[in-house]
Amino acid sequence: MSLIGHTQRSSKRPFPMEPFLMPQVPRGNYLHYQEEKLRLQLKKFLLHRMFLVAKIQANMEKKEITDYYEQMFQSILKHHLGEAVTGLLLIYPTSILHILESSNGTLYQILSDYLGHEEDETDFFIQEMKIIVISHNIPTRLFMQWHVSVIKGPVMYLDDVTQSESLEEVITEFLTQTHKLALHLFKTVKVGTKGPGDNLHQLAPDLLLPEQIVKYLCKSEEFLDPATFMSMYNKPIHIILDSEVVWPAPSRF
């Protein structure tokens, strides 16, 4: 009798729900989200953007300049597979403005190649190069390929802003105009085309920087030249601080 009663009482208990009957809600975290985002973008490396200015020899042919860079890009690409260079090279009569987008290793090799020519050739056509800014880990490219444009024709400027504005104002104008120009090309230039060509001064004259600003930045001592930058880049980061030095020196007994 007691056994039957015990059986009846135990039969009233709800059966535990099997694990496979529980609703399986997929859960993720921010790391998985970022990894999936990079995978969809086929992004195998961190992307950086570098702004350079430099002087060139007068009356340089466009082909001479483009051949130098294209051969260098091809050589670097053999050791940095998949790390293509995109950007914009503006060729003024006596100076250049160069925007480069690629991996850290590729940008390092570009600067190293310039230093090699500067040391070995006294009359290398690129002189007084300055690094204006390097943007690290940018989310996406502004340029789908590498474009070259020659700024043709004499351009008359009403005043020289480098004489009336501070360096901070000049560099602000430089960065603002170059980003506006990059966004303009991003919206108007189709992938696979040759780019704006040599008519950029007619298509977007208000977005082009005067050459006087480029030459002014080349002379400015506030910006690093490639040699100084590479020297700092290659320095060891393990530096002994004054706070780490103990005096008198500890001795063993």
Short mmCIF file of C-alpha atoms in Angstrom, two decimals:
data_model
loop_
_atom_site.label_atom_id
_atom_site.label_comp_id
_atom_site.label_asym_id
_atom_site.label_seq_id
_atom_site.Cartn_x
_atom_site.Cartn_y
_atom_site.Cartn_z
CA MET A 1 0.00 0.00 0.00
CA SER A 2 2.73 2.37 0.88
CA LEU A 3 4.62 1.39 -2.26
CA ILE A 4 1.63 2.24 -4.44
CA GLY A 5 1.20 5.58 -2.72
CA HIS A 6 4.88 6.39 -3.19
CA THR A 7 4.58 5.50 -6.87
CA GLN A 8 1.56 7.72 -7.32
CA ARG A 9 3.23 10.65 -5.58
CA SER A 10 6.37 10.29 -7.66
CA SER A 11 4.36 10.09 -10.88
CA LYS A 12 3.06 13.62 -10.32
CA ARG A 13 6.55 15.14 -10.66
CA PRO A 14 7.16 16.97 -13.96
CA PHE A 15 9.68 15.24 -16.17
CA PRO A 16 12.87 17.21 -16.73
CA MET A 17 13.06 18.77 -20.19
CA GLU A 18 15.63 17.14 -22.39
CA PRO A 19 18.56 19.32 -23.49
CA PHE A 20 17.67 18.94 -27.15
CA LEU A 21 14.21 20.39 -26.48
CA MET A 22 15.65 23.63 -25.07
CA PRO A 23 15.64 26.50 -27.60
CA GLN A 24 19.20 27.03 -28.85
CA VAL A 25 19.82 30.78 -29.17
CA PRO A 26 23.07 31.61 -31.03
CA ARG A 27 25.28 33.82 -28.94
CA GLY A 28 28.34 35.73 -30.01
CA ASN A 29 30.70 38.37 -28.75
CA TYR A 30 32.38 41.49 -30.08
CA LEU A 31 35.56 39.63 -31.04
CA HIS A 32 33.61 37.23 -33.25
CA TYR A 33 31.82 40.19 -34.81
CA GLN A 34 35.09 41.90 -35.68
CA GLU A 35 36.60 38.71 -37.07
CA GLU A 36 33.57 38.13 -39.27
CA LYS A 37 33.68 41.73 -40.43
CA LEU A 38 37.34 41.40 -41.44
CA ARG A 39 36.62 38.10 -43.17
CA LEU A 40 33.85 39.64 -45.25
CA GLN A 41 36.13 42.51 -46.21
CA LEU A 42 38.94 40.08 -47.09
CA LYS A 43 41.13 42.19 -44.85
CA LYS A 44 44.27 40.21 -44.10
CA PHE A 45 46.25 43.09 -42.60
CA LEU A 46 45.81 46.43 -40.89
CA LEU A 47 45.40 49.27 -43.35
CA HIS A 48 47.29 52.56 -43.06
CA ARG A 49 47.24 55.79 -45.03
CA MET A 50 50.30 58.01 -45.49
CA PHE A 51 50.50 61.58 -46.84
CA LEU A 52 53.78 62.63 -48.46
CA VAL A 53 55.03 65.80 -50.11
CA ALA A 54 58.30 66.25 -52.00
CA LYS A 55 60.08 68.36 -54.56
CA ILE A 56 60.92 67.04 -58.01
CA GLN A 57 63.14 68.20 -60.81
CA ALA A 58 61.52 70.71 -63.13
CA ASN A 59 60.01 69.45 -66.39
CA MET A 60 59.89 65.84 -65.25
CA GLU A 61 57.96 63.56 -67.57
CA LYS A 62 54.94 61.82 -66.08
CA LYS A 63 56.08 58.46 -67.47
CA GLU A 64 59.42 58.65 -65.64
CA ILE A 65 57.70 59.18 -62.31
CA THR A 66 54.97 56.58 -62.81
CA ASP A 67 57.45 53.98 -64.07
CA TYR A 68 59.54 54.38 -60.91
CA TYR A 69 56.58 53.88 -58.59
CA GLU A 70 54.94 51.08 -60.56
CA GLN A 71 58.19 49.08 -60.71
CA MET A 72 58.71 49.61 -56.99
CA PHE A 73 55.13 48.52 -56.19
CA GLN A 74 55.57 45.36 -58.26
CA SER A 75 58.84 44.56 -56.52
CA ILE A 76 57.35 45.06 -53.05
CA LEU A 77 54.26 43.02 -53.93
CA LYS A 78 56.43 39.94 -54.48
CA HIS A 79 57.31 39.95 -50.77
CA HIS A 80 53.99 41.33 -49.48
CA LEU A 81 51.39 39.29 -51.34
CA GLY A 82 47.90 40.73 -51.37
CA GLU A 83 49.00 44.07 -49.92
CA ALA A 84 48.30 46.24 -52.95
CA VAL A 85 48.98 49.97 -52.91
CA THR A 86 46.17 52.38 -53.64
CA GLY A 87 46.19 56.15 -53.52
CA LEU A 88 46.73 59.31 -55.52
CA LEU A 89 49.84 60.99 -56.91
CA LEU A 90 49.48 64.63 -57.92
CA ILE A 91 52.36 65.88 -60.05
CA TYR A 92 52.87 69.64 -59.92
CA PRO A 93 55.50 71.45 -62.03
CA THR A 94 58.17 71.20 -59.31
CA SER A 95 56.61 69.12 -56.51
CA ILE A 96 54.37 66.14 -55.79
CA LEU A 97 51.62 65.29 -53.32
CA HIS A 98 51.33 61.57 -52.69
CA ILE A 99 48.64 59.69 -50.74
CA LEU A 100 49.36 55.99 -50.17
CA GLU A 101 47.17 53.26 -48.67
CA SER A 102 48.57 49.84 -47.82
CA SER A 103 49.97 47.70 -45.03
CA ASN A 104 52.61 48.83 -42.58
CA GLY A 105 55.26 46.63 -44.18
CA THR A 106 54.57 47.96 -47.68
CA LEU A 107 54.74 51.61 -46.58
CA TYR A 108 57.99 50.81 -44.76
CA GLN A 109 59.46 49.39 -47.96
CA ILE A 110 58.38 52.45 -49.97
CA LEU A 111 60.23 54.77 -47.61
CA SER A 112 63.24 52.45 -47.57
CA ASP A 113 63.41 52.46 -51.36
CA TYR A 114 63.38 56.26 -51.40
CA LEU A 115 66.20 56.39 -48.83
CA GLY A 116 68.24 53.95 -50.88
CA HIS A 117 68.02 56.18 -53.96
CA GLU A 118 68.68 59.32 -51.92
CA GLU A 119 71.90 57.85 -50.51
CA ASP A 120 73.17 56.36 -53.78
CA GLU A 121 72.13 59.07 -56.24
CA THR A 122 73.04 62.71 -55.77
CA ASP A 123 70.61 63.77 -58.50
CA PHE A 124 67.61 61.59 -57.63
CA PHE A 125 64.52 63.28 -59.04
CA ILE A 126 62.65 63.23 -55.69
CA GLN A 127 64.07 65.59 -53.06
CA GLU A 128 63.14 67.01 -49.63
CA MET A 129 60.41 64.48 -48.97
CA LYS A 130 58.36 65.04 -45.81
CA ILE A 131 55.85 62.79 -44.06
CA ILE A 132 52.85 64.94 -43.20
CA VAL A 133 50.74 62.37 -41.39
CA ILE A 134 50.19 58.62 -41.15
CA SER A 135 46.69 57.36 -40.28
CA HIS A 136 46.86 53.93 -38.67
CA ASN A 137 44.28 51.15 -38.86
CA ILE A 138 41.86 52.98 -41.12
CA PRO A 139 38.52 51.18 -41.62
CA THR A 140 38.49 51.24 -45.42
CA ARG A 141 40.26 52.57 -48.49
CA LEU A 142 39.37 55.87 -50.10
CA PHE A 143 40.96 54.80 -53.38
CA MET A 144 40.17 51.62 -55.27
CA GLN A 145 43.47 51.78 -57.18
CA TRP A 146 46.53 53.97 -57.60
CA HIS A 147 45.83 57.11 -59.65
CA VAL A 148 48.24 59.62 -61.15
CA SER A 149 47.25 63.09 -62.27
CA VAL A 150 49.38 65.90 -63.67
CA ILE A 151 48.30 69.38 -62.62
CA LYS A 152 48.61 71.25 -65.89
CA GLY A 153 48.47 74.89 -66.84
CA PRO A 154 49.52 77.97 -64.93
CA VAL A 155 47.28 78.62 -61.95
CA MET A 156 47.07 82.15 -60.58
CA TYR A 157 46.53 82.55 -56.86
CA LEU A 158 45.32 85.81 -55.44
CA ASP A 159 47.42 85.53 -52.30
CA ASP A 160 49.97 83.27 -50.71
CA VAL A 161 48.29 81.75 -47.65
CA THR A 162 51.62 80.49 -46.37
CA GLN A 163 52.64 84.09 -45.70
CA SER A 164 49.52 85.06 -43.77
CA GLU A 165 48.52 81.84 -41.97
CA SER A 166 50.17 79.79 -39.24
CA LEU A 167 51.45 76.28 -39.77
CA GLU A 168 48.42 74.87 -37.94
CA GLU A 169 46.08 76.68 -40.32
CA VAL A 170 48.05 75.56 -43.38
CA ILE A 171 48.12 71.91 -42.33
CA THR A 172 44.40 72.04 -41.49
CA GLU A 173 43.67 73.31 -44.98
CA PHE A 174 45.98 70.67 -46.44
CA LEU A 175 44.23 67.78 -44.70
CA THR A 176 40.74 69.16 -45.33
CA GLN A 177 41.29 69.66 -49.05
CA THR A 178 43.02 66.33 -49.62
CA HIS A 179 40.23 64.43 -47.85
CA LYS A 180 37.58 66.30 -49.83
CA LEU A 181 39.40 65.47 -53.04
CA ALA A 182 39.72 61.82 -52.03
CA LEU A 183 35.99 61.59 -51.26
CA HIS A 184 35.19 63.26 -54.59
CA LEU A 185 37.25 60.69 -56.48
CA PHE A 186 35.76 57.87 -54.42
CA LYS A 187 32.27 58.89 -55.53
CA THR A 188 33.03 59.72 -59.17
CA VAL A 189 35.79 57.36 -60.32
CA LYS A 190 34.58 53.86 -61.19
CA VAL A 191 36.57 50.77 -60.33
CA GLY A 192 38.76 49.61 -63.20
CA THR A 193 38.92 52.95 -64.97
CA LYS A 194 42.06 55.00 -65.48
CA GLY A 195 40.92 57.59 -62.99
CA PRO A 196 40.66 61.34 -63.43
CA GLY A 197 43.64 61.51 -65.80
CA ASP A 198 45.30 64.87 -66.31
CA ASN A 199 42.08 66.89 -66.29
CA LEU A 200 41.70 66.99 -62.54
CA HIS A 201 42.46 70.71 -62.49
CA GLN A 202 39.40 71.18 -64.71
CA LEU A 203 37.09 68.63 -63.04
CA ALA A 204 37.67 69.73 -59.44
CA PRO A 205 39.69 72.96 -59.39
CA ASP A 206 38.28 74.02 -56.00
CA LEU A 207 39.57 70.82 -54.36
CA LEU A 208 43.16 71.10 -55.54
CA LEU A 209 45.79 72.51 -53.22
CA PRO A 210 48.03 75.29 -54.54
CA GLU A 211 51.57 74.11 -55.19
CA GLN A 212 52.85 76.81 -52.87
CA ILE A 213 51.35 74.90 -49.92
CA VAL A 214 53.05 71.68 -50.99
CA LYS A 215 56.42 73.43 -51.32
CA TYR A 216 55.88 75.20 -47.99
CA LEU A 217 55.35 71.85 -46.24
CA CYS A 218 58.49 70.44 -47.89
CA LYS A 219 60.53 73.17 -46.21
CA SER A 220 58.82 72.92 -42.83
CA GLU A 221 61.06 71.48 -40.11
CA GLU A 222 58.08 70.41 -38.00
CA PHE A 223 57.53 67.35 -40.20
CA LEU A 224 59.79 64.32 -40.33
CA ASP A 225 61.80 63.35 -43.34
CA PRO A 226 61.96 59.61 -44.15
CA ALA A 227 65.47 59.20 -42.69
CA THR A 228 64.46 60.60 -39.29
CA PHE A 229 61.20 58.69 -39.30
CA MET A 230 62.89 55.38 -40.13
CA SER A 231 65.53 55.97 -37.46
CA MET A 232 62.81 56.44 -34.84
CA TYR A 233 60.84 53.50 -36.21
CA ASN A 234 63.79 51.13 -35.91
CA LYS A 235 64.79 52.19 -32.40
CA PRO A 236 64.20 49.59 -29.66
CA ILE A 237 61.20 50.27 -27.47
CA HIS A 238 62.81 48.83 -24.33
CA ILE A 239 64.24 52.01 -22.86
CA ILE A 240 65.43 52.26 -19.25
CA LEU A 241 63.66 55.14 -17.55
CA ASP A 242 65.19 57.24 -14.78
CA SER A 243 62.56 55.92 -12.38
CA GLU A 244 63.86 52.38 -12.98
CA VAL A 245 67.39 53.22 -11.90
CA VAL A 246 68.06 52.56 -8.21
CA TRP A 247 70.93 54.22 -6.39
CA PRO A 248 72.94 52.95 -4.70
CA ALA A 249 73.07 49.85 -6.83
CA PRO A 250 71.90 46.70 -5.00
CA SER A 251 74.74 44.44 -3.86
CA ARG A 252 74.81 40.82 -2.80
CA PHE A 253 76.19 39.72 0.57
#
